[in-house]
CSV table of C-alpha atoms and ligand atoms in Angstrom, one decimal:
chain,number,residue,atom,x,y,z
A,102,MET,CA,-43.8,111.8,-22.9
A,103,LEU,CA,-40.2,112.9,-22.7
A,104,LEU,CA,-37.2,110.8,-21.6
A,105,TYR,CA,-33.8,111.9,-20.6
A,106,SER,CA,-30.3,110.2,-20.4
A,107,THR,CA,-29.3,109.0,-16.9
A,108,LYS,CA,-25.9,110.7,-17.9
A,109,ASN,CA,-27.4,114.1,-18.5
A,110,LYS,CA,-30.9,115.2,-17.8
A,111,ASN,CA,-30.7,118.0,-20.5
A,112,ASN,CA,-30.1,115.2,-23.1
A,113,GLN,CA,-33.9,114.5,-23.9
A,114,ALA,CA,-35.9,112.6,-26.3
A,115,SER,CA,-39.2,111.7,-27.5
A,116,LEU,CA,-40.7,108.2,-26.9
A,117,GLN,CA,-40.3,107.6,-30.6
A,118,GLU,CA,-36.6,108.7,-30.5
A,119,ALA,CA,-35.8,106.7,-27.4
A,120,VAL,CA,-37.4,103.5,-28.7
A,121,MET,CA,-35.8,103.7,-32.2
A,122,LYS,CA,-32.3,104.7,-31.0
A,123,GLY,CA,-32.3,102.3,-28.0
A,124,LEU,CA,-29.3,104.3,-26.1
A,125,PRO,CA,-28.6,107.9,-26.0
A,126,ASP,CA,-25.4,109.2,-27.7
A,127,ASP,CA,-23.8,109.7,-24.3
A,128,ASN,CA,-24.1,106.0,-23.4
A,129,GLY,CA,-26.5,106.8,-20.5
A,130,LEU,CA,-29.9,105.0,-20.4
A,131,TYR,CA,-33.3,106.5,-21.2
A,132,MET,CA,-35.7,107.2,-18.3
A,133,PRO,CA,-39.0,108.9,-18.2
A,134,GLU,CA,-38.4,112.6,-17.3
A,135,HIS,CA,-41.5,112.6,-15.1
A,136,ILE,CA,-43.0,109.5,-13.5
A,137,PRO,CA,-46.8,110.2,-13.2
A,138,GLN,CA,-49.1,108.4,-10.6
A,139,LEU,CA,-52.0,106.2,-11.3
A,140,ASP,CA,-55.4,107.1,-10.4
A,141,PRO,CA,-55.6,105.9,-6.8
A,142,GLU,CA,-59.3,104.8,-7.5
A,143,PHE,CA,-57.9,102.8,-10.3
A,144,ILE,CA,-55.5,100.9,-8.0
A,145,GLN,CA,-58.2,100.3,-5.4
A,146,ASN,CA,-60.3,98.6,-8.1
A,147,LEU,CA,-57.7,96.7,-9.9
A,148,ALA,CA,-59.6,93.6,-9.5
A,149,ASN,CA,-62.2,94.8,-12.0
A,150,TYR,CA,-59.6,95.4,-14.7
A,151,SER,CA,-58.3,92.8,-17.2
A,152,PHE,CA,-54.5,92.4,-17.8
A,153,LEU,CA,-54.9,94.4,-21.0
A,154,ASP,CA,-56.9,97.3,-19.3
A,155,ILE,CA,-54.1,97.5,-16.7
A,156,ALA,CA,-51.6,97.7,-19.4
A,157,HIS,CA,-53.6,100.3,-21.2
A,158,GLU,CA,-53.9,102.4,-18.0
A,159,VAL,CA,-50.2,102.4,-17.2
A,160,CYS,CA,-49.4,103.4,-20.7
A,161,THR,CA,-51.8,106.3,-21.1
A,162,THR,CA,-50.8,107.5,-17.7
A,163,LEU,CA,-47.0,107.3,-18.7
A,164,PHE,CA,-47.3,108.2,-22.4
A,165,GLY,CA,-49.9,111.0,-22.2
A,166,ASP,CA,-51.0,111.6,-25.7
A,167,THR,CA,-48.0,110.5,-27.5
A,168,ILE,CA,-49.8,107.6,-29.0
A,169,PRO,CA,-53.6,107.9,-30.0
A,170,GLU,CA,-55.8,105.5,-27.8
A,171,ALA,CA,-57.0,103.3,-30.6
A,172,ASP,CA,-53.4,102.7,-31.9
A,173,LEU,CA,-52.2,102.0,-28.3
A,174,ARG,CA,-54.9,99.3,-27.9
A,175,ILE,CA,-53.8,97.6,-31.0
A,176,ILE,CA,-50.2,97.6,-29.9
A,177,LEU,CA,-51.2,96.0,-26.7
A,178,GLU,CA,-53.7,93.5,-28.0
A,179,ASN,CA,-50.9,92.3,-30.4
A,180,SER,CA,-48.1,92.1,-27.7
A,181,MET,CA,-50.0,91.1,-24.5
A,182,ASP,CA,-51.7,88.0,-25.8
A,183,PHE,CA,-50.8,85.5,-23.1
A,184,PRO,CA,-51.7,85.5,-19.3
A,185,ALA,CA,-49.3,86.1,-16.3
A,186,PRO,CA,-51.1,83.8,-13.6
A,187,VAL,CA,-50.3,83.8,-10.0
A,188,VAL,CA,-50.1,80.2,-8.4
A,189,LYS,CA,-50.3,79.8,-4.6
A,190,LEU,CA,-47.6,77.7,-2.9
A,191,ASP,CA,-48.9,78.5,0.7
A,192,ASP,CA,-50.5,81.5,2.5
A,193,GLN,CA,-47.2,83.4,2.5
A,194,LYS,CA,-45.7,82.5,-0.9
A,195,TYR,CA,-47.0,82.9,-4.3
A,196,VAL,CA,-45.4,82.4,-7.9
A,197,LEU,CA,-46.1,84.8,-10.7
A,198,GLU,CA,-45.6,82.6,-13.8
A,199,LEU,CA,-44.1,84.9,-16.5
A,200,PHE,CA,-43.2,82.1,-18.9
A,201,HIS,CA,-46.5,81.6,-20.9
A,202,GLY,CA,-45.1,83.5,-24.0
A,203,PRO,CA,-43.8,81.9,-27.0
A,204,SER,CA,-40.1,81.7,-25.8
A,205,LEU,CA,-41.2,80.6,-22.3
A,206,ALA,CA,-39.4,83.5,-20.5
A,207,PHE,CA,-40.5,86.8,-19.2
A,208,LYS,CA,-38.3,88.5,-21.9
A,209,ASP,CA,-41.5,87.9,-24.3
A,210,PHE,CA,-43.3,90.7,-22.7
A,211,GLY,CA,-40.5,93.2,-23.4
A,212,ALA,CA,-39.7,91.9,-26.7
A,213,ARG,CA,-43.2,91.8,-28.0
A,214,PHE,CA,-44.2,95.2,-26.8
A,215,MET,CA,-40.9,96.5,-28.3
A,216,ALA,CA,-41.5,94.9,-31.8
A,217,GLN,CA,-45.0,96.5,-31.8
A,218,LEU,CA,-43.9,100.1,-30.8
A,219,MET,CA,-41.1,99.9,-33.5
A,220,SER,CA,-43.4,98.9,-36.1
A,221,TYR,CA,-45.8,101.7,-35.0
A,222,PHE,CA,-43.2,104.3,-35.2
A,223,ASN,CA,-41.9,102.9,-38.4
A,224,ARG,CA,-45.3,103.1,-40.1
A,225,GLY,CA,-45.1,105.5,-43.1
A,226,GLU,CA,-41.5,104.5,-43.9
A,227,THR,CA,-41.3,103.0,-47.4
A,228,LYS,CA,-37.8,101.4,-46.6
A,229,GLU,CA,-37.7,98.2,-44.7
A,230,LEU,CA,-36.1,98.4,-41.4
A,231,THR,CA,-33.5,95.8,-40.5
A,232,ILE,CA,-32.9,94.9,-36.9
A,233,LEU,CA,-29.5,93.2,-36.2
A,234,VAL,CA,-29.1,91.3,-33.0
A,235,ALA,CA,-26.3,89.2,-31.5
A,236,THR,CA,-27.4,86.7,-29.1
A,237,SER,CA,-25.9,84.1,-26.7
A,238,GLY,CA,-29.2,82.3,-26.6
A,239,ASP,CA,-32.1,83.5,-24.7
A,240,THR,CA,-32.6,87.2,-25.9
A,241,GLY,CA,-32.5,86.2,-29.5
A,242,GLY,CA,-35.5,83.7,-29.1
A,243,ALA,CA,-37.7,86.2,-27.5
A,244,VAL,CA,-36.7,88.8,-30.1
A,245,ALA,CA,-37.2,86.6,-33.0
A,246,ALA,CA,-40.7,85.6,-31.6
A,247,GLY,CA,-41.6,89.1,-30.9
A,248,PHE,CA,-40.8,90.5,-34.3
A,249,TYR,CA,-42.2,87.5,-36.2
A,250,LYS,CA,-44.3,88.8,-38.9
A,251,THR,CA,-44.1,92.4,-38.0
A,252,PRO,CA,-44.7,94.4,-41.0
A,253,GLY,CA,-42.0,96.6,-42.4
A,254,ILE,CA,-39.2,95.1,-40.1
A,255,ARG,CA,-36.9,92.2,-40.8
A,256,VAL,CA,-34.7,90.6,-38.0
A,257,ILE,CA,-31.3,89.2,-38.5
A,258,ILE,CA,-29.9,87.2,-35.6
A,259,LEU,CA,-26.2,86.3,-35.2
A,260,TYR,CA,-25.6,83.4,-32.9
A,261,PRO,CA,-22.2,81.4,-32.0
A,262,SER,CA,-22.3,78.0,-33.7
A,263,GLY,CA,-22.3,75.2,-31.3
A,264,LYS,CA,-22.6,77.4,-28.3
A,265,VAL,CA,-26.4,77.7,-27.8
A,266,SER,CA,-28.7,74.8,-26.7
A,267,MET,CA,-30.7,72.7,-29.2
A,268,LEU,CA,-33.9,74.3,-28.3
A,269,GLN,CA,-32.4,77.7,-28.4
A,270,GLU,CA,-31.0,77.1,-31.8
A,271,LYS,CA,-34.4,75.9,-33.0
A,272,GLN,CA,-36.1,79.1,-31.6
A,273,LEU,CA,-33.9,81.3,-33.6
A,274,THR,CA,-33.7,79.3,-36.8
A,275,THR,CA,-37.2,77.8,-37.5
A,276,LEU,CA,-39.5,80.8,-37.7
A,277,GLY,CA,-38.6,81.9,-41.2
A,278,HIS,CA,-40.7,84.9,-42.8
A,279,ASN,CA,-39.0,88.0,-41.7
A,280,ILE,CA,-36.6,86.2,-39.3
A,281,SER,CA,-33.0,85.3,-40.5
A,282,ALA,CA,-30.5,83.5,-38.5
A,283,LEU,CA,-26.8,83.5,-39.2
A,284,GLU,CA,-24.8,80.8,-37.5
A,285,ILE,CA,-21.3,82.3,-36.9
A,286,ASN,CA,-18.1,80.2,-36.6
A,287,GLY,CA,-17.0,82.1,-33.5
A,288,THR,CA,-18.1,83.2,-30.0
A,289,PHE,CA,-20.9,85.3,-28.8
A,290,ASP,CA,-18.3,88.4,-28.5
A,291,ASP,CA,-17.5,87.9,-32.1
A,292,CYS,CA,-21.1,88.1,-33.1
A,293,GLN,CA,-21.5,91.3,-30.9
A,294,ALA,CA,-18.5,92.9,-32.5
A,295,MET,CA,-19.7,92.2,-36.1
A,296,VAL,CA,-23.0,93.8,-35.2
A,297,LYS,CA,-21.3,96.8,-33.7
A,298,GLN,CA,-19.1,97.3,-36.8
A,299,ALA,CA,-22.1,97.2,-39.2
A,300,PHE,CA,-23.6,100.0,-37.1
A,301,LEU,CA,-20.3,102.0,-37.6
A,302,ASP,CA,-20.2,101.2,-41.4
A,303,SER,CA,-21.8,104.3,-43.2
A,304,GLU,CA,-21.6,102.6,-46.6
A,305,LEU,CA,-23.8,100.0,-45.3
A,306,THR,CA,-26.3,102.2,-43.1
A,307,GLN,CA,-26.9,104.4,-46.4
A,308,LYS,CA,-28.2,101.4,-48.3
A,309,ILE,CA,-29.9,99.6,-45.2
A,310,ARG,CA,-31.8,101.2,-42.5
A,311,LEU,CA,-30.4,99.4,-39.4
A,312,SER,CA,-31.5,99.3,-35.8
A,313,SER,CA,-30.9,97.3,-32.8
A,314,ALA,CA,-33.1,95.5,-30.4
A,315,ASN,CA,-31.1,96.4,-27.3
A,316,SER,CA,-32.0,94.6,-24.2
A,317,ILE,CA,-31.9,98.2,-22.4
A,318,ASN,CA,-34.3,99.7,-24.7
A,319,ILE,CA,-37.0,101.5,-22.7
A,320,ALA,CA,-39.7,99.7,-24.7
A,321,ARG,CA,-38.6,96.5,-23.1
A,322,LEU,CA,-38.8,97.9,-19.7
A,323,ILE,CA,-42.2,99.6,-19.7
A,324,PRO,CA,-44.2,96.5,-20.2
A,325,GLN,CA,-42.5,94.6,-17.5
A,326,SER,CA,-44.3,96.9,-15.0
A,327,PHE,CA,-47.7,95.9,-16.2
A,328,TYR,CA,-47.5,92.4,-14.5
A,329,TYR,CA,-46.6,93.7,-11.0
A,330,PHE,CA,-50.1,95.2,-11.0
A,331,GLU,CA,-51.6,92.0,-12.7
A,332,ALA,CA,-50.0,90.0,-9.9
A,333,TYR,CA,-51.1,92.3,-7.1
A,334,LYS,CA,-54.6,92.0,-8.4
A,335,GLN,CA,-54.7,88.3,-8.3
A,336,LEU,CA,-53.7,88.1,-4.5
A,337,PRO,CA,-56.5,87.6,-2.3
A,338,GLN,CA,-56.7,90.6,0.0
A,339,SER,CA,-55.3,90.2,3.6
A,340,GLY,CA,-53.7,93.4,4.7
A,341,ASP,CA,-50.4,91.9,5.1
A,342,PRO,CA,-47.6,93.9,3.4
A,343,ILE,CA,-46.7,92.6,-0.1
A,344,VAL,CA,-43.3,91.9,-1.3
A,345,PHE,CA,-42.0,91.0,-4.7
A,346,CYS,CA,-39.1,88.7,-5.0
A,347,VAL,CA,-37.1,89.1,-8.3
A,348,PRO,CA,-34.4,86.8,-9.7
A,349,SER,CA,-32.0,89.3,-11.3
A,350,GLY,CA,-29.3,89.5,-13.7
A,351,ASN,CA,-29.4,92.8,-15.5
A,352,PHE,CA,-32.0,94.1,-13.2
A,353,GLY,CA,-34.6,95.2,-15.8
A,354,ASN,CA,-37.3,93.2,-14.2
A,355,LEU,CA,-36.6,94.6,-10.9
A,356,THR,CA,-36.3,98.3,-12.1
A,357,ALA,CA,-39.6,97.7,-13.8
A,358,GLY,CA,-41.1,96.9,-10.5
A,359,LEU,CA,-39.6,100.1,-8.9
A,360,LEU,CA,-41.3,101.9,-11.8
A,361,ALA,CA,-44.7,100.3,-10.8
A,362,ALA,CA,-44.1,101.3,-7.3
A,363,LYS,CA,-43.3,104.9,-8.2
A,364,MET,CA,-46.5,105.1,-10.1
A,365,GLY,CA,-48.5,103.9,-7.1
A,366,LEU,CA,-48.6,100.2,-6.8
A,367,PRO,CA,-48.6,99.5,-2.9
A,368,VAL,CA,-45.6,97.4,-2.5
A,369,HIS,CA,-43.9,97.0,0.7
A,370,ARG,CA,-40.5,95.9,-0.6
A,371,PHE,CA,-38.7,94.3,-3.3
A,372,ILE,CA,-36.2,91.5,-2.8
A,373,ALA,CA,-33.2,91.3,-5.2
A,374,ALA,CA,-32.3,87.6,-5.7
A,375,THR,CA,-29.1,86.8,-7.3
A,376,ASN,CA,-26.8,83.8,-7.8
A,377,ALA,CA,-23.1,84.1,-7.1
A,378,ASN,CA,-23.1,87.3,-9.2
A,379,ASP,CA,-24.0,89.3,-6.3
A,380,VAL,CA,-22.8,92.9,-6.9
A,381,VAL,CA,-26.3,94.5,-6.1
A,382,PRO,CA,-26.8,92.5,-2.9
A,383,VAL,CA,-23.3,93.6,-1.8
A,384,TYR,CA,-24.2,97.3,-2.8
A,385,ILE,CA,-27.4,97.0,-0.6
A,386,SER,CA,-25.5,95.6,2.4
A,387,ASP,CA,-22.4,97.8,2.4
A,388,GLY,CA,-23.0,100.8,-0.1
A,389,THR,CA,-20.2,100.0,-2.5
A,390,TYR,CA,-20.7,99.0,-6.0
A,391,GLN,CA,-18.0,96.9,-7.4
A,392,PRO,CA,-18.7,95.5,-10.9
A,393,ARG,CA,-16.6,92.2,-11.7
A,394,PRO,CA,-16.4,89.6,-14.6
A,395,SER,CA,-19.4,87.4,-14.4
A,396,LEU,CA,-19.4,83.8,-13.0
A,397,ARG,CA,-20.9,80.9,-14.6
A,398,THR,CA,-23.9,79.2,-12.8
A,399,LEU,CA,-26.9,77.1,-13.1
A,400,SER,CA,-29.2,80.0,-13.2
A,401,ASN,CA,-27.1,81.4,-16.3
A,402,ALA,CA,-29.4,84.0,-17.5
A,403,MET,CA,-28.6,85.9,-14.2
A,404,ASP,CA,-24.7,85.6,-14.8
A,405,VAL,CA,-24.1,89.3,-15.0
A,406,GLY,CA,-21.2,91.0,-13.3
A,407,ASN,CA,-22.0,94.7,-14.1
A,408,PRO,CA,-26.0,94.8,-14.3
A,409,SER,CA,-26.9,97.5,-17.0
A,410,ASN,CA,-30.0,98.7,-15.3
A,411,PHE,CA,-28.2,99.6,-11.9
A,412,ALA,CA,-27.9,103.0,-13.4
A,413,ARG,CA,-31.6,103.2,-13.5
A,414,MET,CA,-32.2,102.0,-10.1
A,415,LEU,CA,-29.8,104.9,-9.0
A,416,ASP,CA,-31.7,107.3,-11.0
A,417,LEU,CA,-35.1,106.4,-9.7
A,418,TYR,CA,-33.9,106.8,-6.0
A,419,LEU,CA,-31.5,109.5,-6.5
A,420,GLY,CA,-30.7,111.4,-3.2
A,421,THR,CA,-28.6,114.5,-2.4
A,422,ASP,CA,-25.4,112.3,-2.1
A,423,GLU,CA,-24.2,108.8,-2.7
A,424,ARG,CA,-25.1,107.9,0.9
A,425,SER,CA,-28.7,109.2,0.7
A,426,THR,CA,-29.1,107.3,-2.7
A,427,TRP,CA,-28.0,104.1,-1.0
A,428,ASN,CA,-30.4,104.7,2.0
A,429,ASN,CA,-33.2,105.3,-0.4
A,430,ILE,CA,-32.5,102.0,-2.2
A,431,LYS,CA,-32.0,100.1,0.9
A,432,ASN,CA,-35.4,101.2,2.2
A,433,MET,CA,-37.1,99.7,-0.8
A,434,VAL,CA,-34.9,96.8,-1.8
A,435,SER,CA,-33.3,93.9,0.3
A,436,GLY,CA,-30.7,91.8,-1.4
A,437,TYR,CA,-29.8,87.9,-1.2
A,438,ALA,CA,-27.3,85.8,-3.0
A,439,PHE,CA,-27.3,82.0,-3.3
A,440,ASP,CA,-25.0,79.4,-4.8
A,441,ASP,CA,-25.9,76.5,-7.1
A,442,ALA,CA,-25.9,73.9,-4.4
A,443,GLU,CA,-28.5,75.8,-2.5
A,444,THR,CA,-30.4,76.5,-5.7
A,445,ALA,CA,-30.5,72.8,-6.6
A,446,LYS,CA,-31.6,71.7,-3.1
A,447,VAL,CA,-34.5,74.0,-2.9
A,448,MET,CA,-35.7,73.0,-6.2
A,449,GLN,CA,-36.0,69.5,-4.8
A,450,LEU,CA,-37.6,70.9,-1.7
A,451,VAL,CA,-40.4,72.7,-3.6
A,452,ASP,CA,-40.9,69.8,-5.8
A,453,GLN,CA,-41.6,67.6,-2.8
A,454,LYS,CA,-43.4,70.1,-0.5
A,455,TYR,CA,-45.7,71.8,-3.1
A,456,GLN,CA,-45.3,69.6,-6.1
A,457,TYR,CA,-44.4,72.6,-7.8
A,458,THR,CA,-41.4,72.6,-10.4
A,459,LEU,CA,-39.2,75.8,-10.1
A,460,ASP,CA,-36.7,76.4,-12.8
A,461,PRO,CA,-33.2,77.4,-11.4
A,462,HIS,CA,-33.9,81.3,-11.9
A,463,GLY,CA,-37.2,81.0,-9.8
A,464,ALA,CA,-35.5,78.7,-7.3
A,465,VAL,CA,-33.1,81.6,-6.5
A,466,GLY,CA,-36.1,83.7,-6.0
A,467,TYR,CA,-37.7,81.2,-3.7
A,468,LEU,CA,-34.4,81.1,-1.4
A,469,ALA,CA,-34.4,84.9,-1.2
A,470,LEU,CA,-38.0,85.2,-0.2
A,471,ASP,CA,-37.7,82.5,2.2
A,472,ALA,CA,-34.6,84.2,3.8
A,473,TYR,CA,-36.5,87.5,4.0
A,474,GLN,CA,-39.7,85.9,5.4
A,475,GLN,CA,-37.6,84.1,8.2
A,476,GLU,CA,-37.1,87.7,9.5
A,477,HIS,CA,-40.4,89.2,8.2
A,478,PRO,CA,-43.0,86.6,8.9
A,479,ASN,CA,-46.1,88.6,8.7
A,480,THR,CA,-45.6,89.4,4.9
A,481,ARG,CA,-46.9,87.8,1.6
A,482,GLY,CA,-44.4,87.3,-1.1
A,483,ILE,CA,-44.6,86.9,-4.9
A,484,ILE,CA,-41.8,85.2,-6.7
A,485,LEU,CA,-41.4,86.2,-10.2
A,486,GLU,CA,-40.8,82.9,-12.1
A,487,THR,CA,-38.9,84.1,-15.0
A,488,ALA,CA,-38.7,80.9,-17.2
A,489,HIS,CA,-40.4,77.7,-17.6
A,490,PRO,CA,-38.5,74.9,-16.1
A,491,ALA,CA,-38.7,72.9,-19.5
A,492,LYS,CA,-36.3,75.6,-20.8
A,493,PHE,CA,-33.6,74.0,-18.8
A,494,ILE,CA,-34.8,70.5,-19.0
A,495,ASP,CA,-31.5,68.7,-18.8
A,496,ASP,CA,-30.5,70.4,-15.4
A,497,VAL,CA,-34.0,70.4,-14.0
A,498,GLU,CA,-34.6,66.7,-14.4
A,499,GLU,CA,-31.2,65.7,-13.1
A,500,ILE,CA,-31.6,67.8,-10.0
A,501,LEU,CA,-35.3,66.4,-9.3
A,502,GLY,CA,-34.5,63.0,-10.5
A,503,HIS,CA,-37.7,62.6,-12.5
A,504,LYS,CA,-39.1,63.7,-15.9
A,505,ILE,CA,-40.9,67.0,-16.2
A,506,GLU,CA,-43.8,68.1,-18.5
A,507,ILE,CA,-42.7,69.9,-21.8
A,508,PRO,CA,-45.2,72.6,-23.1
A,509,GLU,CA,-46.4,71.7,-26.6
A,510,ARG,CA,-44.9,74.9,-28.2
A,511,LEU,CA,-41.5,73.8,-27.1
A,512,ALA,CA,-41.9,70.0,-27.8
A,513,GLU,CA,-42.9,70.8,-31.3
A,514,LEU,CA,-39.8,72.9,-32.1
A,515,ALA,CA,-37.6,69.8,-32.0
A,516,ASP,CA,-39.2,68.5,-35.3
A,517,ARG,CA,-39.0,71.8,-37.2
A,518,GLU,CA,-36.3,72.3,-39.7
A,519,LYS,CA,-33.3,74.6,-38.9
A,520,LYS,CA,-32.7,77.3,-41.5
A,521,ALA,CA,-29.5,79.4,-41.0
A,522,ASP,CA,-26.7,80.7,-43.1
A,523,TYR,CA,-23.2,79.8,-41.8
A,524,LEU,CA,-20.7,82.5,-41.9
A,525,GLU,CA,-17.1,82.9,-40.7
A,526,ALA,CA,-16.7,85.4,-37.8
A,527,GLU,CA,-15.4,88.2,-40.1
A,528,TYR,CA,-17.2,91.6,-40.7
A,529,GLY,CA,-16.8,91.5,-44.2
A,530,LYS,CA,-18.7,88.2,-44.6
A,531,LEU,CA,-21.6,89.9,-42.6
A,532,LYS,CA,-21.6,93.0,-44.8
A,533,ALA,CA,-21.6,91.0,-48.0
A,534,TRP,CA,-24.5,88.9,-46.7
A,535,LEU,CA,-26.6,91.8,-45.9
A,536,LEU,CA,-25.9,93.6,-49.1
A,537,GLU,CA,-26.7,90.4,-51.1
A,538,HIS,CA,-30.1,90.0,-49.0
A,539,SER,CA,-31.2,93.6,-49.0
B,245,PLP,C1,-33.0,87.6,-18.5
B,245,PLP,C2,-33.4,86.6,-17.3
B,245,PLP,C3,-33.4,87.0,-16.0
B,245,PLP,C4,-32.8,88.2,-15.6
B,245,PLP,O1,-33.7,89.3,-15.7
B,245,PLP,P1,-33.0,90.8,-15.7
B,245,PLP,O2,-34.1,91.7,-16.0
B,245,PLP,O3,-31.9,90.9,-16.6
B,245,PLP,O4,-32.6,91.0,-14.3
B,245,PLP,C5,-33.7,86.0,-15.1
B,245,PLP,N1,-34.3,84.8,-15.5
B,245,PLP,C6,-34.3,84.4,-16.7
B,245,PLP,C7,-34.9,83.2,-17.0
B,245,PLP,C8,-34.0,85.3,-17.7
B,245,PLP,O5,-34.1,85.0,-19.0
């Protein structure tokens, strides 16, 4: 398998290089140079395959012989060890629950697969690999859980003191083993600047093998395509067109769906659901893309003003000019945006009508699917529920006016002991800490 940079198709890389580097030097994004089709017979018989088999088939089709069959199986078994069930609301609306992993959000799929691939590509190295990550909350939890006990790799997470929720902090600071947390007396931007400076410090990188767990690593995108097939498989056959509705921020999840469609999944359409950060719905409606600073909302994991995967969406549907690219995207993706009041109201409605608890992100998805189905009634829609509602328990209980259930793996975190080293927001402090702990 070869990948290219979205900024320059001649800038190519192997899968190993793309995964270990994260980003090409020209600051584009890695994309597969060729997107192969799955065997049509496999798609017709999806119902006979397990989630693991589906993941295996997608990978072998995409990777070719890059990774030997037996090794790939182990990578997948270690990363795909929780289900992605589809729950029926009514004949038209279904929910794909992507929150059954350790951090209770869909990011677990990407983080775990990336950890396994990195560990695989790192085999044979005698020197430990150090992954440095700055997090504002969610990504760090998924990355920490994903790399937990991965041989040959340690993870150091920088997070802003007092600016992540109690449960998020516990997800970062209680694992131990190969996961260390650094509580920084500063903002998320300070954490990110410190990490960036570490990568540029050749004195440090000569001593320590550093890598990042970047959210736009291709290894996070690929496994997110698996569950579109898995969801399709679980829908009862009716012949009505199937649409996927994706609550979106950086649009990695939606881009993974587009990849699944390009590989042959018979999807009628994707619906991009956003909160007030609506640059992609605006692009879909009028063809202009105008990134802007993000706005803070109830569905805060989607508060993104310049979605990083937009370049990949353009690349997948590239036409002969800007207008034809826009038309290609419009033919495949609809866009809708909603505000916090609408989001809260529909959480109450779904709770009462279906006795189903949506989290704020999934609720934006419900709104968008409902808006689409008002105009296209003979469709069946699958909403991607990107996080467990208990992750946002304070908001959810206040909106619904009653208690909700907390999964055991989240509840038990509260009693675990936090272990983090406290550092001032100065690069020198991070460097000294890294050298002392290498
Ligand atoms: C990250 C995240 C999103 C946004 O996903 P993208 O792939 O960035 O579009 C949506 N919901 C939740 C709960 C998330 O954590």
